[in-house]
């Protein structure tokens, strides 16, 4: 089992300039206390007294660690009871963005001190009051900022986004830095469905309220199943928060949740000297599950076409070679640097380059961008265990608003199964 270990003190690791936290607006300096409103409190010392614990977010099928949520610890040394109190006081002092930036920088420093840190993502809570503000952390200042930052910003629903803020435009500014977006505590906070629509997140973290006892609560199961289905239709992945029992684990997995976080898997750890990248408890739970797969699961397994994926940072010439190598392949599944499905590239979309006079040269011209990002068609993501009727529903929803929505029902189902290969192949 591979572990992520902390780099020894004094060791130097070379990182690209664009991959440093400063590229995203997270400064490494201590919090200044010079503002008049905050002169009576030593904010730098308060931030310095805090430390971070990491709790893993794990894939439900494989036990592989997808990322860590950074959770603040040590409030007994600050005079505040919790993070909410500290951030409320910082907002009252006019220093919310400054304090949040310093806290994020501290978490990123701990994350990037791990050997193999780029194998997992770092989930950081971002106070929703900072969305749309020009002084918020993680706003891109370098147009060449690396997309491989591995940072995911969690927008908590415990506080509302300021009124009048165009959430979609504000969130896009965070995306330009290379950061992903998650909605935290979904279902118990402010404007859940509206935020889901406007923020277009990469992840939705379902609040513990809906996970606790879900195996014995039909209403919770119905809500989580519906949310997972609609989220996957939009290309969003689901994290079940607060999983504490084996029956909750199995239920969340079978309802279509992609990841789990909770005491059943691991408690938050302050000691970051050796973090595993796989969690045997999840592997054991899946191995011990002797329940027979559903008929719909068997049918999907029988018809699915498994295609090798391409990384989004692959060269365009590799894409041309991909289709030449397998003349029957009509699509290429595309994954990100963490093996997360992003979408598809269709061979037919390359024909305008291949058959045009200078098309081949354009694809090979590095000055026009050498990655595949601009060719990817975003599509729903479905787990291999997703019931076939939900797969069809997810892709029917995607195609429903298109001009040819009624054309060839069989073709739609076939495309749905083909696109599922993007997730299965990754």
mmCIF file of C-alpha atoms in Angstrom:
data_model
loop_
_atom_site.group_PDB
_atom_site.id
_atom_site.type_symbol
_atom_site.label_atom_id
_atom_site.label_comp_id
_atom_site.label_asym_id
_atom_site.label_seq_id
_atom_site.Cartn_x
_atom_site.Cartn_y
_atom_site.Cartn_z
ATOM 1 C CA UNK A 1 0.000 0.000 0.000
ATOM 2 C CA UNK A 2 1.446 3.369 -1.002
ATOM 3 C CA UNK A 3 1.539 6.138 1.559
ATOM 4 C CA UNK A 4 1.987 9.877 1.230
ATOM 5 C CA UNK A 5 4.778 11.014 3.528
ATOM 6 C CA UNK A 6 5.735 14.456 4.714
ATOM 7 C CA UNK A 7 8.835 15.907 3.099
ATOM 8 C CA UNK A 8 11.672 16.297 5.599
ATOM 9 C CA UNK A 9 12.318 19.739 6.976
ATOM 10 C CA UNK A 10 14.803 21.635 4.872
ATOM 11 C CA UNK A 11 14.261 19.513 1.791
ATOM 12 C CA UNK A 12 13.689 21.511 -1.350
ATOM 13 C CA UNK A 13 11.256 20.457 -4.011
ATOM 14 C CA UNK A 14 11.261 22.167 -7.349
ATOM 15 C CA UNK A 15 7.834 23.336 -8.479
ATOM 16 C CA UNK A 16 6.857 25.258 -11.569
ATOM 17 C CA UNK A 17 6.342 28.955 -10.899
ATOM 18 C CA UNK A 18 2.723 28.722 -12.077
ATOM 19 C CA UNK A 19 2.045 25.866 -9.655
ATOM 20 C CA UNK A 20 2.830 27.846 -6.496
ATOM 21 C CA UNK A 21 0.041 29.082 -4.262
ATOM 22 C CA UNK A 22 1.008 32.701 -4.956
ATOM 23 C CA UNK A 23 -0.298 32.191 -8.495
ATOM 24 C CA UNK A 24 -3.782 31.921 -7.020
ATOM 25 C CA UNK A 25 -3.634 34.925 -4.710
ATOM 26 C CA UNK A 26 -2.677 32.975 -1.582
ATOM 27 C CA UNK A 27 0.200 34.897 -0.018
ATOM 28 C CA UNK A 28 2.541 33.205 2.429
ATOM 29 C CA UNK A 29 3.121 36.199 4.698
ATOM 30 C CA UNK A 30 1.625 36.432 8.193
ATOM 31 C CA UNK A 31 -1.699 38.193 8.591
ATOM 32 C CA UNK A 32 -1.145 41.935 9.061
ATOM 33 C CA UNK A 33 -2.649 43.544 12.136
ATOM 34 C CA UNK A 34 -2.179 47.101 10.998
ATOM 35 C CA UNK A 35 -5.760 47.866 10.062
ATOM 36 C CA UNK A 36 -7.362 50.150 12.569
ATOM 37 C CA UNK A 37 -10.415 47.965 13.063
ATOM 38 C CA UNK A 38 -8.273 44.960 14.043
ATOM 39 C CA UNK A 39 -5.506 46.701 15.983
ATOM 40 C CA UNK A 40 -6.831 45.432 19.298
ATOM 41 C CA UNK A 41 -6.447 41.786 18.280
ATOM 42 C CA UNK A 42 -3.359 39.911 17.110
ATOM 43 C CA UNK A 43 -4.717 38.119 14.061
ATOM 44 C CA UNK A 44 -1.301 36.854 12.996
ATOM 45 C CA UNK A 45 -0.865 35.018 16.298
ATOM 46 C CA UNK A 46 -4.391 33.582 16.093
ATOM 47 C CA UNK A 47 -3.779 32.170 12.628
ATOM 48 C CA UNK A 48 -0.363 30.927 13.672
ATOM 49 C CA UNK A 49 -1.866 29.003 16.612
ATOM 50 C CA UNK A 50 -4.181 27.001 14.346
ATOM 51 C CA UNK A 51 -3.240 23.823 12.539
ATOM 52 C CA UNK A 52 -4.903 21.586 10.022
ATOM 53 C CA UNK A 53 -6.147 18.017 10.176
ATOM 54 C CA UNK A 54 -6.749 16.141 6.933
ATOM 55 C CA UNK A 55 -9.709 13.791 6.458
ATOM 56 C CA UNK A 56 -9.745 11.576 3.352
ATOM 57 C CA UNK A 57 -12.435 11.590 0.671
ATOM 58 C CA UNK A 58 -12.405 8.067 -0.742
ATOM 59 C CA UNK A 59 -13.806 6.386 -3.838
ATOM 60 C CA UNK A 60 -16.624 4.069 -2.776
ATOM 61 C CA UNK A 61 -15.774 1.263 -5.188
ATOM 62 C CA UNK A 62 -11.988 1.094 -4.984
ATOM 63 C CA UNK A 63 -11.017 2.635 -1.642
ATOM 64 C CA UNK A 64 -8.622 4.946 -3.443
ATOM 65 C CA UNK A 65 -8.093 8.332 -1.795
ATOM 66 C CA UNK A 66 -9.428 11.026 -4.097
ATOM 67 C CA UNK A 67 -8.500 13.920 -1.835
ATOM 68 C CA UNK A 68 -8.401 15.388 1.668
ATOM 69 C CA UNK A 69 -10.569 17.986 3.325
ATOM 70 C CA UNK A 70 -8.499 20.407 5.399
ATOM 71 C CA UNK A 71 -10.162 20.934 8.806
ATOM 72 C CA UNK A 72 -8.978 23.559 11.294
ATOM 73 C CA UNK A 73 -7.916 22.495 14.783
ATOM 74 C CA UNK A 74 -6.531 24.312 17.841
ATOM 75 C CA UNK A 75 -9.214 26.933 18.481
ATOM 76 C CA UNK A 76 -8.676 26.652 22.240
ATOM 77 C CA UNK A 77 -5.495 28.671 21.680
ATOM 78 C CA UNK A 78 -7.213 31.486 19.784
ATOM 79 C CA UNK A 79 -10.106 32.638 21.971
ATOM 80 C CA UNK A 80 -12.648 31.432 19.405
ATOM 81 C CA UNK A 81 -14.847 28.361 19.737
ATOM 82 C CA UNK A 82 -14.769 27.359 16.069
ATOM 83 C CA UNK A 83 -14.017 28.494 12.532
ATOM 84 C CA UNK A 84 -17.380 30.224 12.215
ATOM 85 C CA UNK A 85 -16.697 32.499 15.167
ATOM 86 C CA UNK A 86 -13.213 33.334 13.936
ATOM 87 C CA UNK A 87 -14.374 34.195 10.423
ATOM 88 C CA UNK A 88 -17.327 36.238 11.723
ATOM 89 C CA UNK A 89 -14.925 38.288 13.848
ATOM 90 C CA UNK A 90 -12.576 38.709 10.892
ATOM 91 C CA UNK A 91 -15.466 39.921 8.740
ATOM 92 C CA UNK A 92 -16.495 42.404 11.420
ATOM 93 C CA UNK A 93 -12.902 43.687 11.483
ATOM 94 C CA UNK A 94 -12.779 43.990 7.698
ATOM 95 C CA UNK A 95 -10.173 41.223 7.423
ATOM 96 C CA UNK A 96 -12.163 38.221 6.248
ATOM 97 C CA UNK A 97 -10.325 37.884 2.917
ATOM 98 C CA UNK A 98 -6.924 38.417 4.570
ATOM 99 C CA UNK A 99 -7.531 35.793 7.245
ATOM 100 C CA UNK A 100 -9.041 33.278 4.819
ATOM 101 C CA UNK A 101 -6.111 33.734 2.428
ATOM 102 C CA UNK A 102 -3.587 33.112 5.226
ATOM 103 C CA UNK A 103 -5.486 30.021 6.420
ATOM 104 C CA UNK A 104 -5.603 28.597 2.906
ATOM 105 C CA UNK A 105 -1.891 29.257 2.459
ATOM 106 C CA UNK A 106 -1.224 27.324 5.670
ATOM 107 C CA UNK A 107 -3.282 24.360 4.444
ATOM 108 C CA UNK A 108 -1.605 24.379 1.035
ATOM 109 C CA UNK A 109 1.817 24.408 2.688
ATOM 110 C CA UNK A 110 0.917 21.274 4.675
ATOM 111 C CA UNK A 111 -0.577 19.631 1.583
ATOM 112 C CA UNK A 112 2.408 20.331 -0.637
ATOM 113 C CA UNK A 113 4.814 19.132 2.027
ATOM 114 C CA UNK A 114 3.470 15.634 1.352
ATOM 115 C CA UNK A 115 5.588 13.475 -0.888
ATOM 116 C CA UNK A 116 3.236 12.618 -3.739
ATOM 117 C CA UNK A 117 0.894 15.485 -2.901
ATOM 118 C CA UNK A 118 -0.286 15.748 -6.512
ATOM 119 C CA UNK A 119 -1.830 12.261 -6.324
ATOM 120 C CA UNK A 120 -4.771 13.602 -4.290
ATOM 121 C CA UNK A 121 -6.814 16.794 -4.238
ATOM 122 C CA UNK A 122 -7.052 19.279 -1.379
ATOM 123 C CA UNK A 123 -10.566 20.417 -0.447
ATOM 124 C CA UNK A 124 -10.577 23.868 1.190
ATOM 125 C CA UNK A 125 -13.593 25.543 2.773
ATOM 126 C CA UNK A 126 -14.199 29.002 1.312
ATOM 127 C CA UNK A 127 -16.465 31.421 3.166
ATOM 128 C CA UNK A 128 -19.376 32.120 0.821
ATOM 129 C CA UNK A 129 -19.253 35.816 1.758
ATOM 130 C CA UNK A 130 -16.053 36.083 -0.299
ATOM 131 C CA UNK A 131 -17.664 34.925 -3.542
ATOM 132 C CA UNK A 132 -17.690 37.829 -5.957
ATOM 133 C CA UNK A 133 -15.243 39.944 -3.947
ATOM 134 C CA UNK A 134 -12.060 41.161 -5.672
ATOM 135 C CA UNK A 135 -9.936 40.448 -2.582
ATOM 136 C CA UNK A 136 -10.981 36.792 -2.314
ATOM 137 C CA UNK A 137 -8.213 34.169 -2.372
ATOM 138 C CA UNK A 138 -7.623 31.957 -5.388
ATOM 139 C CA UNK A 139 -8.454 34.515 -8.028
ATOM 140 C CA UNK A 140 -6.236 33.958 -11.037
ATOM 141 C CA UNK A 141 -3.499 36.535 -11.430
ATOM 142 C CA UNK A 142 -1.393 34.516 -13.825
ATOM 143 C CA UNK A 143 -3.142 33.511 -17.068
ATOM 144 C CA UNK A 144 -0.743 30.538 -17.256
ATOM 145 C CA UNK A 145 -1.739 29.242 -13.790
ATOM 146 C CA UNK A 146 -1.437 25.471 -13.735
ATOM 147 C CA UNK A 147 -4.640 23.440 -14.082
ATOM 148 C CA UNK A 148 -2.880 20.782 -11.988
ATOM 149 C CA UNK A 149 -3.166 22.621 -8.695
ATOM 150 C CA UNK A 150 -5.361 19.898 -7.200
ATOM 151 C CA UNK A 151 -7.278 22.514 -5.192
ATOM 152 C CA UNK A 152 -11.061 22.221 -4.736
ATOM 153 C CA UNK A 153 -12.878 25.135 -3.093
ATOM 154 C CA UNK A 154 -15.874 24.132 -0.980
ATOM 155 C CA UNK A 155 -18.639 26.721 -0.920
ATOM 156 C CA UNK A 156 -20.443 26.129 2.347
ATOM 157 C CA UNK A 157 -24.188 26.541 2.437
ATOM 158 C CA UNK A 158 -24.064 27.647 6.082
ATOM 159 C CA UNK A 159 -23.796 31.263 4.902
ATOM 160 C CA UNK A 160 -25.361 32.842 1.832
ATOM 161 C CA UNK A 161 -23.488 34.312 -1.104
ATOM 162 C CA UNK A 162 -23.878 38.129 -0.943
ATOM 163 C CA UNK A 163 -26.996 39.370 -2.679
ATOM 164 C CA UNK A 164 -26.485 40.800 -6.115
ATOM 165 C CA UNK A 165 -23.488 38.588 -6.895
ATOM 166 C CA UNK A 166 -23.571 36.772 -10.227
ATOM 167 C CA UNK A 167 -22.524 33.389 -8.872
ATOM 168 C CA UNK A 168 -21.712 31.799 -12.235
ATOM 169 C CA UNK A 169 -19.335 34.622 -13.224
ATOM 170 C CA UNK A 170 -17.757 34.755 -9.758
ATOM 171 C CA UNK A 171 -17.151 31.018 -9.687
ATOM 172 C CA UNK A 172 -15.643 31.117 -13.161
ATOM 173 C CA UNK A 173 -12.952 33.448 -11.817
ATOM 174 C CA UNK A 174 -11.946 30.746 -9.331
ATOM 175 C CA UNK A 175 -11.934 28.154 -12.118
ATOM 176 C CA UNK A 176 -9.504 30.276 -14.118
ATOM 177 C CA UNK A 177 -6.949 29.636 -11.381
ATOM 178 C CA UNK A 178 -7.253 25.899 -11.973
ATOM 179 C CA UNK A 179 -9.330 25.281 -8.843
ATOM 180 C CA UNK A 180 -12.313 22.926 -8.786
ATOM 181 C CA UNK A 181 -15.605 23.810 -7.088
ATOM 182 C CA UNK A 182 -17.650 21.851 -4.546
ATOM 183 C CA UNK A 183 -20.870 22.693 -2.732
ATOM 184 C CA UNK A 184 -20.557 21.720 0.917
ATOM 185 C CA UNK A 185 -23.356 20.788 3.354
ATOM 186 C CA UNK A 186 -25.776 20.461 0.471
ATOM 187 C CA UNK A 187 -29.412 20.276 1.484
ATOM 188 C CA UNK A 188 -29.340 22.116 4.814
ATOM 189 C CA UNK A 189 -28.179 25.628 3.958
ATOM 190 C CA UNK A 190 -29.003 28.605 1.780
ATOM 191 C CA UNK A 191 -30.466 28.372 -1.739
ATOM 192 C CA UNK A 192 -29.246 24.820 -2.385
ATOM 193 C CA UNK A 193 -30.767 24.176 -5.808
ATOM 194 C CA UNK A 194 -30.097 27.708 -6.997
ATOM 195 C CA UNK A 195 -26.437 27.463 -5.990
ATOM 196 C CA UNK A 196 -26.240 24.064 -7.682
ATOM 197 C CA UNK A 197 -27.590 25.597 -10.894
ATOM 198 C CA UNK A 198 -25.496 28.765 -10.864
ATOM 199 C CA UNK A 199 -22.178 27.449 -9.532
ATOM 200 C CA UNK A 200 -22.036 24.404 -11.842
ATOM 201 C CA UNK A 201 -19.825 22.588 -9.316
ATOM 202 C CA UNK A 202 -17.541 19.651 -9.895
ATOM 203 C CA UNK A 203 -18.673 18.039 -6.620
ATOM 204 C CA UNK A 204 -21.696 18.131 -4.342
ATOM 205 C CA UNK A 205 -21.132 17.057 -0.734
ATOM 206 C CA UNK A 206 -24.385 15.788 0.756
ATOM 207 C CA UNK A 207 -24.790 16.868 4.365
ATOM 208 C CA UNK A 208 -24.552 14.302 7.141
ATOM 209 C CA UNK A 209 -28.225 14.886 7.975
ATOM 210 C CA UNK A 210 -29.258 12.965 4.848
ATOM 211 C CA UNK A 211 -26.633 10.226 5.315
ATOM 212 C CA UNK A 212 -27.244 9.332 8.972
ATOM 213 C CA UNK A 213 -29.526 6.293 9.067
ATOM 214 C CA UNK A 214 -30.149 6.424 5.324
ATOM 215 C CA UNK A 215 -30.292 2.624 5.166
ATOM 216 C CA UNK A 216 -33.471 2.679 7.290
ATOM 217 C CA UNK A 217 -35.083 5.852 5.900
ATOM 218 C CA UNK A 218 -36.887 5.557 2.571
ATOM 219 C CA UNK A 219 -37.344 9.318 2.224
ATOM 220 C CA UNK A 220 -33.617 9.974 2.579
ATOM 221 C CA UNK A 221 -32.851 7.248 0.073
ATOM 222 C CA UNK A 222 -35.269 8.743 -2.443
ATOM 223 C CA UNK A 223 -33.782 12.220 -2.078
ATOM 224 C CA UNK A 224 -30.177 11.084 -2.344
ATOM 225 C CA UNK A 225 -30.946 8.832 -5.325
ATOM 226 C CA UNK A 226 -32.683 11.694 -7.139
ATOM 227 C CA UNK A 227 -29.848 14.095 -6.378
ATOM 228 C CA UNK A 228 -27.204 11.603 -7.554
ATOM 229 C CA UNK A 229 -29.094 10.995 -10.787
ATOM 230 C CA UNK A 230 -29.518 14.677 -11.601
ATOM 231 C CA UNK A 231 -25.954 15.506 -10.551
ATOM 232 C CA UNK A 232 -24.477 12.833 -12.803
ATOM 233 C CA UNK A 233 -26.573 14.145 -15.687
ATOM 234 C CA UNK A 234 -24.793 17.474 -15.179
ATOM 235 C CA UNK A 235 -21.344 15.900 -14.887
ATOM 236 C CA UNK A 236 -21.181 16.463 -11.106
ATOM 237 C CA UNK A 237 -19.797 13.893 -8.686
ATOM 238 C CA UNK A 238 -21.346 13.150 -5.297
ATOM 239 C CA UNK A 239 -19.597 12.950 -1.920
ATOM 240 C CA UNK A 240 -21.510 11.393 0.991
ATOM 241 C CA UNK A 241 -20.445 13.189 4.182
ATOM 242 C CA UNK A 242 -20.411 11.631 7.628
ATOM 243 C CA UNK A 243 -20.533 7.936 6.684
ATOM 244 C CA UNK A 244 -20.197 6.090 9.993
ATOM 245 C CA UNK A 245 -21.668 2.600 9.522
ATOM 246 C CA UNK A 246 -21.285 -0.207 6.998
ATOM 247 C CA UNK A 247 -24.980 -0.065 6.105
ATOM 248 C CA UNK A 248 -24.737 3.656 5.379
ATOM 249 C CA UNK A 249 -21.709 2.932 3.210
ATOM 250 C CA UNK A 250 -23.475 0.245 1.167
ATOM 251 C CA UNK A 251 -26.609 2.347 0.756
ATOM 252 C CA UNK A 252 -24.723 5.441 -0.425
ATOM 253 C CA UNK A 253 -22.670 3.347 -2.815
ATOM 254 C CA UNK A 254 -25.720 1.614 -4.285
ATOM 255 C CA UNK A 255 -27.620 4.900 -4.676
ATOM 256 C CA UNK A 256 -24.875 6.242 -6.918
ATOM 257 C CA UNK A 257 -22.647 8.307 -4.623
ATOM 258 C CA UNK A 258 -19.106 8.478 -5.970
ATOM 259 C CA UNK A 259 -17.109 9.201 -2.813
ATOM 260 C CA UNK A 260 -17.481 8.908 0.950
ATOM 261 C CA UNK A 261 -16.051 10.828 3.891
ATOM 262 C CA UNK A 262 -16.566 9.906 7.520
ATOM 263 C CA UNK A 263 -15.417 8.175 10.675
ATOM 264 C CA UNK A 264 -16.063 4.721 9.183
ATOM 265 C CA UNK A 265 -13.197 5.313 6.774
ATOM 266 C CA UNK A 266 -10.886 7.568 8.796
ATOM 267 C CA UNK A 267 -11.013 10.342 11.358
ATOM 268 C CA UNK A 268 -9.281 13.651 10.629
ATOM 269 C CA UNK A 269 -5.532 13.358 11.232
ATOM 270 C CA UNK A 270 -3.228 16.095 12.472
ATOM 271 C CA UNK A 271 -0.224 13.808 12.034
ATOM 272 C CA UNK A 272 0.439 14.013 8.300
ATOM 273 C CA UNK A 273 3.646 12.001 8.256
ATOM 274 C CA UNK A 274 2.114 9.005 6.448
ATOM 275 C CA UNK A 275 -1.268 9.216 4.740
ATOM 276 C CA UNK A 276 -2.357 6.130 2.750
ATOM 277 C CA UNK A 277 -3.586 6.549 -0.790
ATOM 278 C CA UNK A 278 -5.905 3.537 -0.380
ATOM 279 C CA UNK A 279 -8.102 2.606 2.555
ATOM 280 C CA UNK A 280 -8.392 -1.131 3.275
ATOM 281 C CA UNK A 281 -11.659 -0.650 5.180
ATOM 282 C CA UNK A 282 -13.386 0.239 1.892
ATOM 283 C CA UNK A 283 -11.779 -2.638 0.045
ATOM 284 C CA UNK A 284 -12.879 -5.016 2.829
ATOM 285 C CA UNK A 285 -16.459 -3.722 2.774
ATOM 286 C CA UNK A 286 -16.712 -4.262 -0.973
ATOM 287 C CA UNK A 287 -15.132 -7.710 -0.729
ATOM 288 C CA UNK A 288 -17.534 -8.792 2.040
ATOM 289 C CA UNK A 289 -20.617 -7.594 0.175
ATOM 290 C CA UNK A 290 -22.114 -10.856 -1.064
ATOM 291 C CA UNK A 291 -25.302 -9.361 -2.396
ATOM 292 C CA UNK A 292 -26.018 -10.264 -6.007
ATOM 293 C CA UNK A 293 -25.737 -7.447 -8.558
ATOM 294 C CA UNK A 294 -29.028 -6.152 -9.876
ATOM 295 C CA UNK A 295 -30.360 -7.196 -13.293
ATOM 296 C CA UNK A 296 -29.792 -3.668 -14.612
ATOM 297 C CA UNK A 297 -26.179 -3.803 -13.416
ATOM 298 C CA UNK A 298 -25.641 -7.078 -15.226
ATOM 299 C CA UNK A 299 -27.179 -5.745 -18.421
ATOM 300 C CA UNK A 300 -24.942 -2.661 -18.389
ATOM 301 C CA UNK A 301 -21.851 -4.785 -17.773
ATOM 302 C CA UNK A 302 -22.774 -6.975 -20.717
ATOM 303 C CA UNK A 303 -23.119 -4.189 -23.271
ATOM 304 C CA UNK A 304 -20.617 -1.613 -22.113
ATOM 305 C CA UNK A 305 -17.687 -0.881 -24.393
ATOM 306 C CA UNK A 306 -14.444 -0.330 -22.492
ATOM 307 C CA UNK A 307 -12.214 2.213 -24.197
ATOM 308 C CA UNK A 308 -8.751 3.292 -23.059
ATOM 309 C CA UNK A 309 -8.848 6.936 -21.928
ATOM 310 C CA UNK A 310 -6.544 9.819 -22.850
ATOM 311 C CA UNK A 311 -5.269 12.445 -20.407
ATOM 312 C CA UNK A 312 -6.487 15.964 -21.136
ATOM 313 C CA UNK A 313 -2.887 17.183 -21.237
ATOM 314 C CA UNK A 314 -2.029 14.720 -24.024
ATOM 315 C CA UNK A 315 -0.768 16.223 -27.278
ATOM 316 C CA UNK A 316 -3.165 16.586 -30.162
ATOM 317 C CA UNK A 317 -0.931 14.321 -32.217
ATOM 318 C CA UNK A 318 -1.581 11.579 -29.642
ATOM 319 C CA UNK A 319 -5.304 12.051 -30.244
ATOM 320 C CA UNK A 320 -4.815 11.575 -33.983
ATOM 321 C CA UNK A 321 -2.778 8.440 -33.281
ATOM 322 C CA UNK A 322 -5.545 7.192 -30.955
ATOM 323 C CA UNK A 323 -8.124 7.179 -33.743
ATOM 324 C CA UNK A 324 -5.701 5.836 -36.326
ATOM 325 C CA UNK A 325 -4.739 2.969 -34.015
ATOM 326 C CA UNK A 326 -8.328 1.778 -33.628
ATOM 327 C CA UNK A 327 -10.229 2.569 -36.771
ATOM 328 C CA UNK A 328 -13.512 1.496 -35.176
ATOM 329 C CA UNK A 329 -13.347 3.963 -32.263
ATOM 330 C CA UNK A 330 -15.802 6.815 -32.732
ATOM 331 C CA UNK A 331 -15.017 8.526 -29.431
ATOM 332 C CA UNK A 332 -12.089 8.963 -27.059
ATOM 333 C CA UNK A 333 -12.809 9.217 -23.296
ATOM 334 C CA UNK A 334 -10.820 12.057 -21.720
ATOM 335 C CA UNK A 335 -9.684 12.139 -18.082
ATOM 336 C CA UNK A 336 -7.921 14.741 -15.955
ATOM 337 C CA UNK A 337 -4.619 14.435 -14.096
ATOM 338 C CA UNK A 338 -6.397 12.605 -11.255
ATOM 339 C CA UNK A 339 -8.053 10.075 -13.597
ATOM 340 C CA UNK A 340 -11.430 11.772 -13.203
ATOM 341 C CA UNK A 341 -13.609 11.560 -16.358
ATOM 342 C CA UNK A 342 -13.985 14.935 -18.062
ATOM 343 C CA UNK A 343 -15.888 14.060 -21.217
ATOM 344 C CA UNK A 344 -15.389 12.849 -24.783
ATOM 345 C CA UNK A 345 -13.794 13.816 -28.054
ATOM 346 C CA UNK A 346 -15.573 12.595 -31.158
ATOM 347 C CA UNK A 347 -13.608 11.500 -34.192
ATOM 348 C CA UNK A 348 -16.031 13.269 -36.488
ATOM 349 C CA UNK A 349 -15.165 16.604 -34.869
ATOM 350 C CA UNK A 350 -11.566 16.170 -36.034
ATOM 351 C CA UNK A 351 -12.515 15.710 -39.652
ATOM 352 C CA UNK A 352 -12.672 19.455 -40.244
ATOM 353 C CA UNK A 353 -8.986 19.537 -39.337
ATOM 354 C CA UNK A 354 -7.877 16.300 -40.965
ATOM 355 C CA UNK A 355 -9.519 16.980 -44.317
ATOM 356 C CA UNK A 356 -8.890 20.718 -44.517
ATOM 357 C CA UNK A 357 -5.847 22.042 -46.350
ATOM 358 C CA UNK A 358 -3.874 23.108 -43.268
ATOM 359 C CA UNK A 359 -5.810 21.172 -40.626
ATOM 360 C CA UNK A 360 -3.062 18.730 -39.718
ATOM 361 C CA UNK A 361 -0.578 21.553 -39.291
ATOM 362 C CA UNK A 362 -3.041 23.439 -37.075
ATOM 363 C CA UNK A 363 -3.421 20.435 -34.773
ATOM 364 C CA UNK A 364 0.339 20.127 -34.494
ATOM 365 C CA UNK A 365 0.941 23.857 -33.933
ATOM 366 C CA UNK A 366 1.920 24.230 -30.267
ATOM 367 C CA UNK A 367 1.392 27.967 -30.456
ATOM 368 C CA UNK A 368 -2.351 27.327 -30.695
ATOM 369 C CA UNK A 369 -2.345 25.153 -27.581
ATOM 370 C CA UNK A 370 -1.246 21.571 -27.465
ATOM 371 C CA UNK A 371 -3.727 20.111 -24.951
ATOM 372 C CA UNK A 372 -7.131 18.598 -25.609
ATOM 373 C CA UNK A 373 -9.226 20.864 -23.395
ATOM 374 C CA UNK A 374 -10.727 22.864 -26.251
ATOM 375 C CA UNK A 375 -11.959 19.702 -27.997
ATOM 376 C CA UNK A 376 -13.625 17.979 -25.024
ATOM 377 C CA UNK A 377 -17.402 17.623 -24.987
ATOM 378 C CA UNK A 378 -18.524 17.584 -21.346
ATOM 379 C CA UNK A 379 -20.885 14.731 -20.605
ATOM 380 C CA UNK A 380 -22.620 13.051 -17.665
ATOM 381 C CA UNK A 381 -20.577 10.608 -15.592
ATOM 382 C CA UNK A 382 -22.070 7.323 -14.426
ATOM 383 C CA UNK A 383 -20.573 4.638 -12.226
ATOM 384 C CA UNK A 384 -20.438 1.098 -13.631
ATOM 385 C CA UNK A 385 -22.975 0.059 -10.985
ATOM 386 C CA UNK A 386 -25.531 2.725 -11.927
ATOM 387 C CA UNK A 387 -28.828 1.056 -12.888
ATOM 388 C CA UNK A 388 -29.402 1.118 -16.619
ATOM 389 C CA UNK A 389 -32.632 3.091 -16.332
ATOM 390 C CA UNK A 390 -30.757 5.878 -14.524
ATOM 391 C CA UNK A 391 -28.039 5.863 -17.174
ATOM 392 C CA UNK A 392 -30.653 6.313 -19.888
ATOM 393 C CA UNK A 393 -32.388 9.010 -17.842
ATOM 394 C CA UNK A 394 -29.118 10.907 -17.329
ATOM 395 C CA UNK A 395 -28.271 10.988 -21.015
ATOM 396 C CA UNK A 396 -31.865 11.573 -22.084
ATOM 397 C CA UNK A 397 -31.811 14.675 -19.886
ATOM 398 C CA UNK A 398 -28.620 15.848 -21.567
ATOM 399 C CA UNK A 399 -29.933 15.362 -25.078
ATOM 400 C CA UNK A 400 -33.490 16.405 -24.261
ATOM 401 C CA UNK A 401 -33.008 20.060 -25.108
ATOM 402 C CA UNK A 402 -31.179 19.474 -28.340
ATOM 403 C CA UNK A 403 -32.613 19.828 -31.770
ATOM 404 C CA UNK A 404 -32.667 16.115 -32.560
ATOM 405 C CA UNK A 405 -33.960 14.903 -29.229
ATOM 406 C CA UNK A 406 -36.497 12.552 -30.816
ATOM 407 C CA UNK A 407 -34.152 11.008 -33.352
ATOM 408 C CA UNK A 408 -33.385 7.322 -33.040
ATOM 409 C CA UNK A 409 -34.093 6.240 -29.486
ATOM 410 C CA UNK A 410 -31.820 3.247 -29.877
ATOM 411 C CA UNK A 411 -28.966 5.480 -30.932
ATOM 412 C CA UNK A 412 -29.449 7.539 -27.801
ATOM 413 C CA UNK A 413 -29.209 4.473 -25.588
ATOM 414 C CA UNK A 414 -26.128 3.286 -27.454
ATOM 415 C CA UNK A 415 -24.442 6.677 -27.046
ATOM 416 C CA UNK A 416 -25.316 6.639 -23.362
ATOM 417 C CA UNK A 417 -23.624 3.281 -22.899
ATOM 418 C CA UNK A 418 -20.635 4.429 -24.952
ATOM 419 C CA UNK A 419 -20.235 7.518 -22.829
ATOM 420 C CA UNK A 420 -20.370 5.481 -19.672
ATOM 421 C CA UNK A 421 -17.223 3.850 -20.952
ATOM 422 C CA UNK A 422 -15.496 7.150 -20.179
ATOM 423 C CA UNK A 423 -16.104 6.542 -16.512
ATOM 424 C CA UNK A 424 -15.515 2.794 -16.592
ATOM 425 C CA UNK A 425 -12.393 3.044 -18.704
ATOM 426 C CA UNK A 426 -10.849 5.591 -16.311
#
